[in-house]
Amino acid sequence: MSRALLIGNPSATSDQITDSITKLQKDGQNVTLEQLDRLGNVKMSSSSFNTALCGYIAPYTCIHSAENFSEVFRLLGQGATLRVCEPVLPNTALRVFSPLQRSGDDLVTALKLAGFTAVTIANSIAPTKDEFDAILAHVQKTKPETTADALKDVQLCHVEASTPDFDVMASAPLPMALNRKKKNPPKAAEPAKKSVWTVAASDFGDDDMDLVDEDALLDESDMVKPDAAALSSGCAPAEPGKKKRACKDCSCGLADMNDGKDEFDGSSAPASSCGSCYLGDAFRCGTCPYLGMPSFAAGEQVKLTTRQLKSDV
Amino acid sequence: MAIEMSETRDLLVLYGSQTGTAADVAELLGRKAKAHHFQVRVRSMADYQVTDLTNESLVIFVVATAGQGDAPDNMKAFWRFLLRKQLPLDSLSQMDFTVFGLGDSSYSKYNYAAKKLHKRLLQLGAQQFYKRGLGDDQHLLGYDGELTPWQLGLWSTILHRYPLPPGQTVVDTLLEKPAPKYKCAVMAADLPSLSPNSTPEFIATPTHQPTPERPLYAKVLVNARITADDHWQDVRHIVLDTPSINYRPGDVCVVRPYNPPALVEWFIDYLGVDACAQFILTQADNFVNFPPPHLLPDGASVRFLLTHYLDLHAKPRGRYFFELLSHFAESEREVERLRQLSMPENLDELYDYCYRVKRTPQEVFTDFPSLRGNVPLSYLFDLFPAIQPRQFSIASSPTAYPNQVHLCAAIVTYQTRITAPRIGLCTNMLKHTKVGDHLKIWIVRGTICMPKQNHTPMLMIGPGTGVAPFRSFIGERLGSPEQANKSCLTIEGAASGSKGQCMLVFGNRKRDKDFLFNEDWAAYEKSGGLDLITAFSRDQTEKVYVQQQMMRRGEEIWDLIQSAGAYIYVCGNSKRMPDDVKKAIEHIVATHAPMAKEEAEAYVEQLETVRRLQLETWA
């Protein structure tokens, strides 16, 4: 099921919120609601949503900050979509009179800066009378002196955007760099620059030298540690149901089962007639009761401990 | 007609290595580069003239990260040089590079050394030709989990940029036996043979401070088990005779271990070598440096090599170990299996067979009996890494025990799926050392040190063997336990005002089994100089840990930190304890200051910045 993040509006009534949620659920979305002012304070893991809706709850009065957008960006997975609805002013001249800080184009820029791609204005329409009153009331909360006239050109701007289909911080070599033909054999650094190094080397070990702050070299992406999935990629030894390795001259049916030739019924398996048990672990099959013991002479009787007799399947 | 000059195919692999793993990876990459027909040099950063970097065209850096996000020792000088502000920002523009880091994500500063070097090289104008790779010890396959996929892309990128000369193909080392890094020739038999145990050693005690090159041969005076005989863990108190050696509390004693004699004899027999023969090393090209003479002196015997230089106990060096062995096995079944184990697509099988169960090289050799007598001496340098020295926090004060160094070591032994127990090379050597034996040691600075002022109180949290350096700290303040015992009879001993308070927080499993240095603490407590808090996790049904006991005494601890300006030290296993203890301190600050949670965190962070909170942790 597609997971949607609905950003709430602190000014909305509970009916208005329920309305929006029901609408989305009808579309088959699994909806999570989060209030705008709590974004960033609540812990949600990265890449948890396929869609996010900001400013879609009546009254449409939300102004989203750059921090809001980057948090939403973090919560969206690769190739996810975002829809934003915000009141904007058609031109910037009016900004001084209003807490509305941007035009539709400014909104597009803000989204691009947050990392979104394919940012387009879907439409920009004048609000209805009710919507206008709500916006005015909202603005007057912080700037009581604002008149209806100052907001007469306000529009509700709908913007659509998506997240890139690569992961944040993923890297890929640029084709340009790959094709960079080295026309000449690599040039050594110019003599002047080399001499700086040589001169610098003459006071090697001098503790008073002016050094770059090494901690400042790191950025936020460098603090990220690998997650559990990355730590087991390439091997899945702990997974139950993993194919056990069959030994070379398998006679117990394990090899056939691994090849998908036959349905294998463990209960009828002969105890050990593969002839590999006496060899070392390197040659024993994955279910061999002798695993962990040194090799022994073929035919020799070896006593197993209770630990070894216990099945680990 | 103009003849196109063929490009030079020079490649440098530079490594900064703390435990030898980065050196291993560097050699592995170097061999692969050779198979791609490069002129390759593999060098440690300490053995490389840093100013030559301005002439290098293609460099792969392999960098380990030490304890607290630091550059490894053999990278330190190199790194300090690269950090100089005076270096012009485009001075490495001629260089193509990539970085492979070796780190452990259970540490907070994961792979910092590699990440910093990567950024600094970019700053200096070097061009990254292939993405940075970060190996993680926490990966189920160890660094191989990242190295294997990273290498696939690396070599295809390199081939794209530096196409092979016409007519040449990449050498498949699985089909063609690679050359060993050194040629090892046994010297003519008419040379006087050395007696079995004679080694070109130098027993003389140095008159100067010992160094890795000239270690001290310290005589063992005491080797005592200090946990109950029926306790699962064997912890040793070892006293070494160390005349003329200087150290301060908090310093670390480095011990160079050797292989157990029985294991050495087993290999001598298995390899079919003449243990007394002397050998000389030569080399076909300039690939890697020779082992330094202080580790492998000229004229050493094969037995010396197998005892003191090659780590016969180290975990097999990745897929290459099996690939190389596949060239020497005689039985077809074994060759086939060794090849399977060395293929990148079978990493999970290699993990299951070898790493998950911590299989030793000896056990691998046993599983492939047709290798017996067929592995040439020269290849041992490719199969086995050099023995690495091990560090132990010194558990004695130079004032309380002049001319002695005490160690407190937990003997490493554990069980995996393999029936025989796994053992640690160095701690098992310590376990079996007898009084009168000698250990090769030297001293390095630890990360913790005592407050400058003698009256500054110390709050010391050291569960398990983490208590070792605090025995040194407390001894420095209060003298030996014997002296403390005497001074408690006098009045001034109990209330020696000039000495700051010592509060020690110790924890372990059971009071009557593993209460390390129990009697020493009792003497110090009696003298009035020590305040001891203990937590024994298994003495009651509910487990109790040091951090809980600290919170019970929160008010006193807060008073010690805030009013008396105490220094706080945390020492021991790095798994969870340091974080838990830090949280406990934050909790104490938040409760008793009182402060908001964030304020308390900032307060503790500030303590760490000004070094009033110091940590020394190990894996």
PDB file of N, CA, C and O in Angstrom, chain A residues 230-235, chain B residues 21 25 100-104 110 134-149 315 318 347 351 355-356 358:
ATOM      1  N   ALA A 230      22.788  -2.942   5.505  1.00  0.00           N
ATOM      2  CA  ALA A 230      24.057  -2.822   4.798  1.00  0.00           C
ATOM      3  C   ALA A 230      25.110  -3.744   5.405  1.00  0.00           C
ATOM      4  O   ALA A 230      26.019  -4.204   4.721  1.00  0.00           O
ATOM      5  N   LEU A 231      24.966  -4.032   6.698  1.00  0.00           N
ATOM      6  CA  LEU A 231      25.984  -4.820   7.383  1.00  0.00           C
ATOM      7  C   LEU A 231      25.897  -6.309   7.079  1.00  0.00           C
ATOM      8  O   LEU A 231      26.787  -7.064   7.404  1.00  0.00           O
ATOM      9  N   SER A 232      24.798  -6.753   6.498  1.00  0.00           N
ATOM     10  CA  SER A 232      24.726  -8.169   6.187  1.00  0.00           C
ATOM     11  C   SER A 232      24.609  -8.400   4.687  1.00  0.00           C
ATOM     12  O   SER A 232      24.397  -9.526   4.260  1.00  0.00           O
ATOM     13  N   SER A 233      24.728  -7.337   3.877  1.00  0.00           N
ATOM     14  CA  SER A 233      24.599  -7.534   2.444  1.00  0.00           C
ATOM     15  C   SER A 233      25.725  -8.428   1.956  1.00  0.00           C
ATOM     16  O   SER A 233      26.855  -8.350   2.415  1.00  0.00           O
ATOM     17  N   GLY A 234      25.392  -9.289   1.029  1.00  0.00           N
ATOM     18  CA  GLY A 234      26.416 -10.175   0.481  1.00  0.00           C
ATOM     19  C   GLY A 234      26.497 -11.487   1.216  1.00  0.00           C
ATOM     20  O   GLY A 234      27.178 -12.404   0.786  1.00  0.00           O
ATOM     21  N   CYS A 235      25.810 -11.614   2.343  1.00  0.00           N
ATOM     22  CA  CYS A 235      25.799 -12.892   3.020  1.00  0.00           C
ATOM     23  C   CYS A 235      24.552 -12.966   3.862  1.00  0.00           C
ATOM     24  O   CYS A 235      24.073 -11.972   4.353  1.00  0.00           O
TER      25      CYS A 235
ATOM     26  N   THR B  21      45.694  -4.644   9.176  1.00  0.00           N
ATOM     27  CA  THR B  21      44.644  -4.971   8.213  1.00  0.00           C
ATOM     28  C   THR B  21      44.722  -4.085   6.971  1.00  0.00           C
ATOM     29  O   THR B  21      44.609  -4.565   5.845  1.00  0.00           O
ATOM     30  N   VAL B  25      45.126  -5.119   3.020  1.00  0.00           N
ATOM     31  CA  VAL B  25      44.257  -4.692   1.924  1.00  0.00           C
ATOM     32  C   VAL B  25      45.084  -3.986   0.859  1.00  0.00           C
ATOM     33  O   VAL B  25      44.880  -4.191  -0.344  1.00  0.00           O
ATOM     34  N   PHE B 100      40.070   3.781   0.219  1.00  0.00           N
ATOM     35  CA  PHE B 100      39.317   2.724   0.880  1.00  0.00           C
ATOM     36  C   PHE B 100      39.595   2.809   2.377  1.00  0.00           C
ATOM     37  O   PHE B 100      40.746   2.802   2.804  1.00  0.00           O
ATOM     38  N   GLY B 101      38.538   2.938   3.160  1.00  0.00           N
ATOM     39  CA  GLY B 101      38.692   3.076   4.610  1.00  0.00           C
ATOM     40  C   GLY B 101      38.391   1.775   5.318  1.00  0.00           C
ATOM     41  O   GLY B 101      37.616   0.957   4.839  1.00  0.00           O
ATOM     42  N   LEU B 102      39.036   1.579   6.464  1.00  0.00           N
ATOM     43  CA  LEU B 102      38.749   0.412   7.296  1.00  0.00           C
ATOM     44  C   LEU B 102      38.337   0.913   8.657  1.00  0.00           C
ATOM     45  O   LEU B 102      39.131   1.536   9.361  1.00  0.00           O
ATOM     46  N   GLY B 103      37.083   0.688   9.004  1.00  0.00           N
ATOM     47  CA  GLY B 103      36.591   1.207  10.270  1.00  0.00           C
ATOM     48  C   GLY B 103      35.686   0.205  10.948  1.00  0.00           C
ATOM     49  O   GLY B 103      35.561  -0.935  10.521  1.00  0.00           O
ATOM     50  N   ASP B 104      35.062   0.679  12.015  1.00  0.00           N
ATOM     51  CA  ASP B 104      34.190  -0.184  12.800  1.00  0.00           C
ATOM     52  C   ASP B 104      33.021   0.681  13.245  1.00  0.00           C
ATOM     53  O   ASP B 104      33.196   1.620  14.017  1.00  0.00           O
ATOM     54  N   TYR B 110      33.191   6.673  13.144  1.00  0.00           N
ATOM     55  CA  TYR B 110      33.327   5.594  12.182  1.00  0.00           C
ATOM     56  C   TYR B 110      34.084   6.038  10.928  1.00  0.00           C
ATOM     57  O   TYR B 110      33.650   6.964  10.244  1.00  0.00           O
ATOM     58  N   LEU B 134      34.119   2.203   2.062  1.00  0.00           N
ATOM     59  CA  LEU B 134      34.311   2.169   3.516  1.00  0.00           C
ATOM     60  C   LEU B 134      34.035   0.770   4.046  1.00  0.00           C
ATOM     61  O   LEU B 134      32.893   0.314   4.058  1.00  0.00           O
ATOM     62  N   GLY B 135      35.087   0.082   4.468  1.00  0.00           N
ATOM     63  CA  GLY B 135      34.936  -1.247   5.033  1.00  0.00           C
ATOM     64  C   GLY B 135      34.540  -1.137   6.500  1.00  0.00           C
ATOM     65  O   GLY B 135      34.954  -0.214   7.186  1.00  0.00           O
ATOM     66  N   ASP B 136      33.734  -2.088   6.950  1.00  0.00           N
ATOM     67  CA  ASP B 136      33.199  -2.017   8.303  1.00  0.00           C
ATOM     68  C   ASP B 136      33.402  -3.357   8.998  1.00  0.00           C
ATOM     69  O   ASP B 136      32.960  -4.392   8.521  1.00  0.00           O
ATOM     70  N   ASP B 137      34.060  -3.304  10.137  1.00  0.00           N
ATOM     71  CA  ASP B 137      34.317  -4.518  10.908  1.00  0.00           C
ATOM     72  C   ASP B 137      33.024  -5.145  11.420  1.00  0.00           C
ATOM     73  O   ASP B 137      32.987  -6.328  11.742  1.00  0.00           O
ATOM     74  N   GLN B 138      31.976  -4.338  11.496  1.00  0.00           N
ATOM     75  CA  GLN B 138      30.696  -4.851  11.983  1.00  0.00           C
ATOM     76  C   GLN B 138      29.947  -5.631  10.902  1.00  0.00           C
ATOM     77  O   GLN B 138      28.955  -6.276  11.173  1.00  0.00           O
ATOM     78  N   HIS B 139      30.395  -5.506   9.654  1.00  0.00           N
ATOM     79  CA  HIS B 139      29.749  -6.264   8.585  1.00  0.00           C
ATOM     80  C   HIS B 139      29.984  -7.746   8.848  1.00  0.00           C
ATOM     81  O   HIS B 139      31.055  -8.125   9.330  1.00  0.00           O
ATOM     82  N   LEU B 140      29.004  -8.565   8.535  1.00  0.00           N
ATOM     83  CA  LEU B 140      29.142 -10.001   8.792  1.00  0.00           C
ATOM     84  C   LEU B 140      30.375 -10.575   8.107  1.00  0.00           C
ATOM     85  O   LEU B 140      30.974 -11.525   8.578  1.00  0.00           O
ATOM     86  N   LEU B 141      30.749 -10.004   6.978  1.00  0.00           N
ATOM     87  CA  LEU B 141      31.926 -10.503   6.257  1.00  0.00           C
ATOM     88  C   LEU B 141      33.152  -9.653   6.532  1.00  0.00           C
ATOM     89  O   LEU B 141      34.144  -9.756   5.828  1.00  0.00           O
ATOM     90  N   GLY B 142      33.076  -8.791   7.550  1.00  0.00           N
ATOM     91  CA  GLY B 142      34.209  -7.907   7.827  1.00  0.00           C
ATOM     92  C   GLY B 142      34.385  -6.941   6.668  1.00  0.00           C
ATOM     93  O   GLY B 142      33.433  -6.680   5.934  1.00  0.00           O
ATOM     94  N   TYR B 143      35.606  -6.424   6.493  1.00  0.00           N
ATOM     95  CA  TYR B 143      35.807  -5.423   5.445  1.00  0.00           C
ATOM     96  C   TYR B 143      35.546  -5.983   4.056  1.00  0.00           C
ATOM     97  O   TYR B 143      35.244  -5.256   3.124  1.00  0.00           O
ATOM     98  N   ASP B 144      35.646  -7.318   3.895  1.00  0.00           N
ATOM     99  CA  ASP B 144      35.393  -7.948   2.596  1.00  0.00           C
ATOM    100  C   ASP B 144      33.987  -7.652   2.088  1.00  0.00           C
ATOM    101  O   ASP B 144      33.759  -7.609   0.883  1.00  0.00           O
ATOM    102  N   GLY B 145      33.047  -7.467   3.014  1.00  0.00           N
ATOM    103  CA  GLY B 145      31.667  -7.178   2.637  1.00  0.00           C
ATOM    104  C   GLY B 145      31.586  -5.956   1.741  1.00  0.00           C
ATOM    105  O   GLY B 145      30.752  -5.879   0.848  1.00  0.00           O
ATOM    106  N   GLU B 146      32.468  -4.977   1.988  1.00  0.00           N
ATOM    107  CA  GLU B 146      32.492  -3.776   1.146  1.00  0.00           C
ATOM    108  C   GLU B 146      33.594  -3.874   0.090  1.00  0.00           C
ATOM    109  O   GLU B 146      33.408  -3.476  -1.052  1.00  0.00           O
ATOM    110  N   LEU B 147      34.720  -4.441   0.482  1.00  0.00           N
ATOM    111  CA  LEU B 147      35.873  -4.438  -0.423  1.00  0.00           C
ATOM    112  C   LEU B 147      35.587  -5.204  -1.717  1.00  0.00           C
ATOM    113  O   LEU B 147      35.963  -4.761  -2.806  1.00  0.00           O
ATOM    114  N   THR B 148      34.915  -6.343  -1.613  1.00  0.00           N
ATOM    115  CA  THR B 148      34.678  -7.154  -2.795  1.00  0.00           C
ATOM    116  C   THR B 148      33.840  -6.409  -3.852  1.00  0.00           C
ATOM    117  O   THR B 148      34.287  -6.273  -4.986  1.00  0.00           O
ATOM    118  N   PRO B 149      32.661  -5.882  -3.474  1.00  0.00           N
ATOM    119  CA  PRO B 149      31.919  -5.125  -4.495  1.00  0.00           C
ATOM    120  C   PRO B 149      32.628  -3.843  -4.929  1.00  0.00           C
ATOM    121  O   PRO B 149      32.574  -3.469  -6.107  1.00  0.00           O
ATOM    122  N   LYS B 315      43.617 -14.704  11.701  1.00  0.00           N
ATOM    123  CA  LYS B 315      42.566 -15.264  10.860  1.00  0.00           C
ATOM    124  C   LYS B 315      43.044 -15.210   9.410  1.00  0.00           C
ATOM    125  O   LYS B 315      43.754 -14.291   9.012  1.00  0.00           O
ATOM    126  N   GLY B 318      41.500 -13.367   4.160  1.00  0.00           N
ATOM    127  CA  GLY B 318      40.490 -13.197   3.123  1.00  0.00           C
ATOM    128  C   GLY B 318      40.569 -14.236   2.018  1.00  0.00           C
ATOM    129  O   GLY B 318      41.186 -15.294   2.165  1.00  0.00           O
ATOM    130  N   LEU B 347      31.305 -15.659  -1.088  1.00  0.00           N
ATOM    131  CA  LEU B 347      31.689 -15.041   0.176  1.00  0.00           C
ATOM    132  C   LEU B 347      30.928 -15.621   1.364  1.00  0.00           C
ATOM    133  O   LEU B 347      31.477 -15.784   2.446  1.00  0.00           O
ATOM    134  N   TYR B 351      32.501 -17.211   4.659  1.00  0.00           N
ATOM    135  CA  TYR B 351      32.133 -16.697   5.971  1.00  0.00           C
ATOM    136  C   TYR B 351      31.710 -17.845   6.894  1.00  0.00           C
ATOM    137  O   TYR B 351      32.167 -17.952   8.022  1.00  0.00           O
ATOM    138  N   TYR B 355      35.116 -17.523   8.887  1.00  0.00           N
ATOM    139  CA  TYR B 355      35.109 -16.368   9.784  1.00  0.00           C
ATOM    140  C   TYR B 355      34.094 -16.489  10.916  1.00  0.00           C
ATOM    141  O   TYR B 355      34.368 -16.094  12.035  1.00  0.00           O
ATOM    142  N   ARG B 356      32.904 -17.025  10.599  1.00  0.00           N
ATOM    143  CA  ARG B 356      31.887 -17.115  11.632  1.00  0.00           C
ATOM    144  C   ARG B 356      32.382 -17.955  12.802  1.00  0.00           C
ATOM    145  O   ARG B 356      32.129 -17.660  13.954  1.00  0.00           O
ATOM    146  N   LYS B 358      35.578 -18.536  13.441  1.00  0.00           N
ATOM    147  CA  LYS B 358      36.941 -18.124  13.781  1.00  0.00           C
ATOM    148  C   LYS B 358      37.941 -19.261  13.570  1.00  0.00           C
ATOM    149  O   LYS B 358      38.699 -19.630  14.472  1.00  0.00           O
TER     150      LYS B 358
END
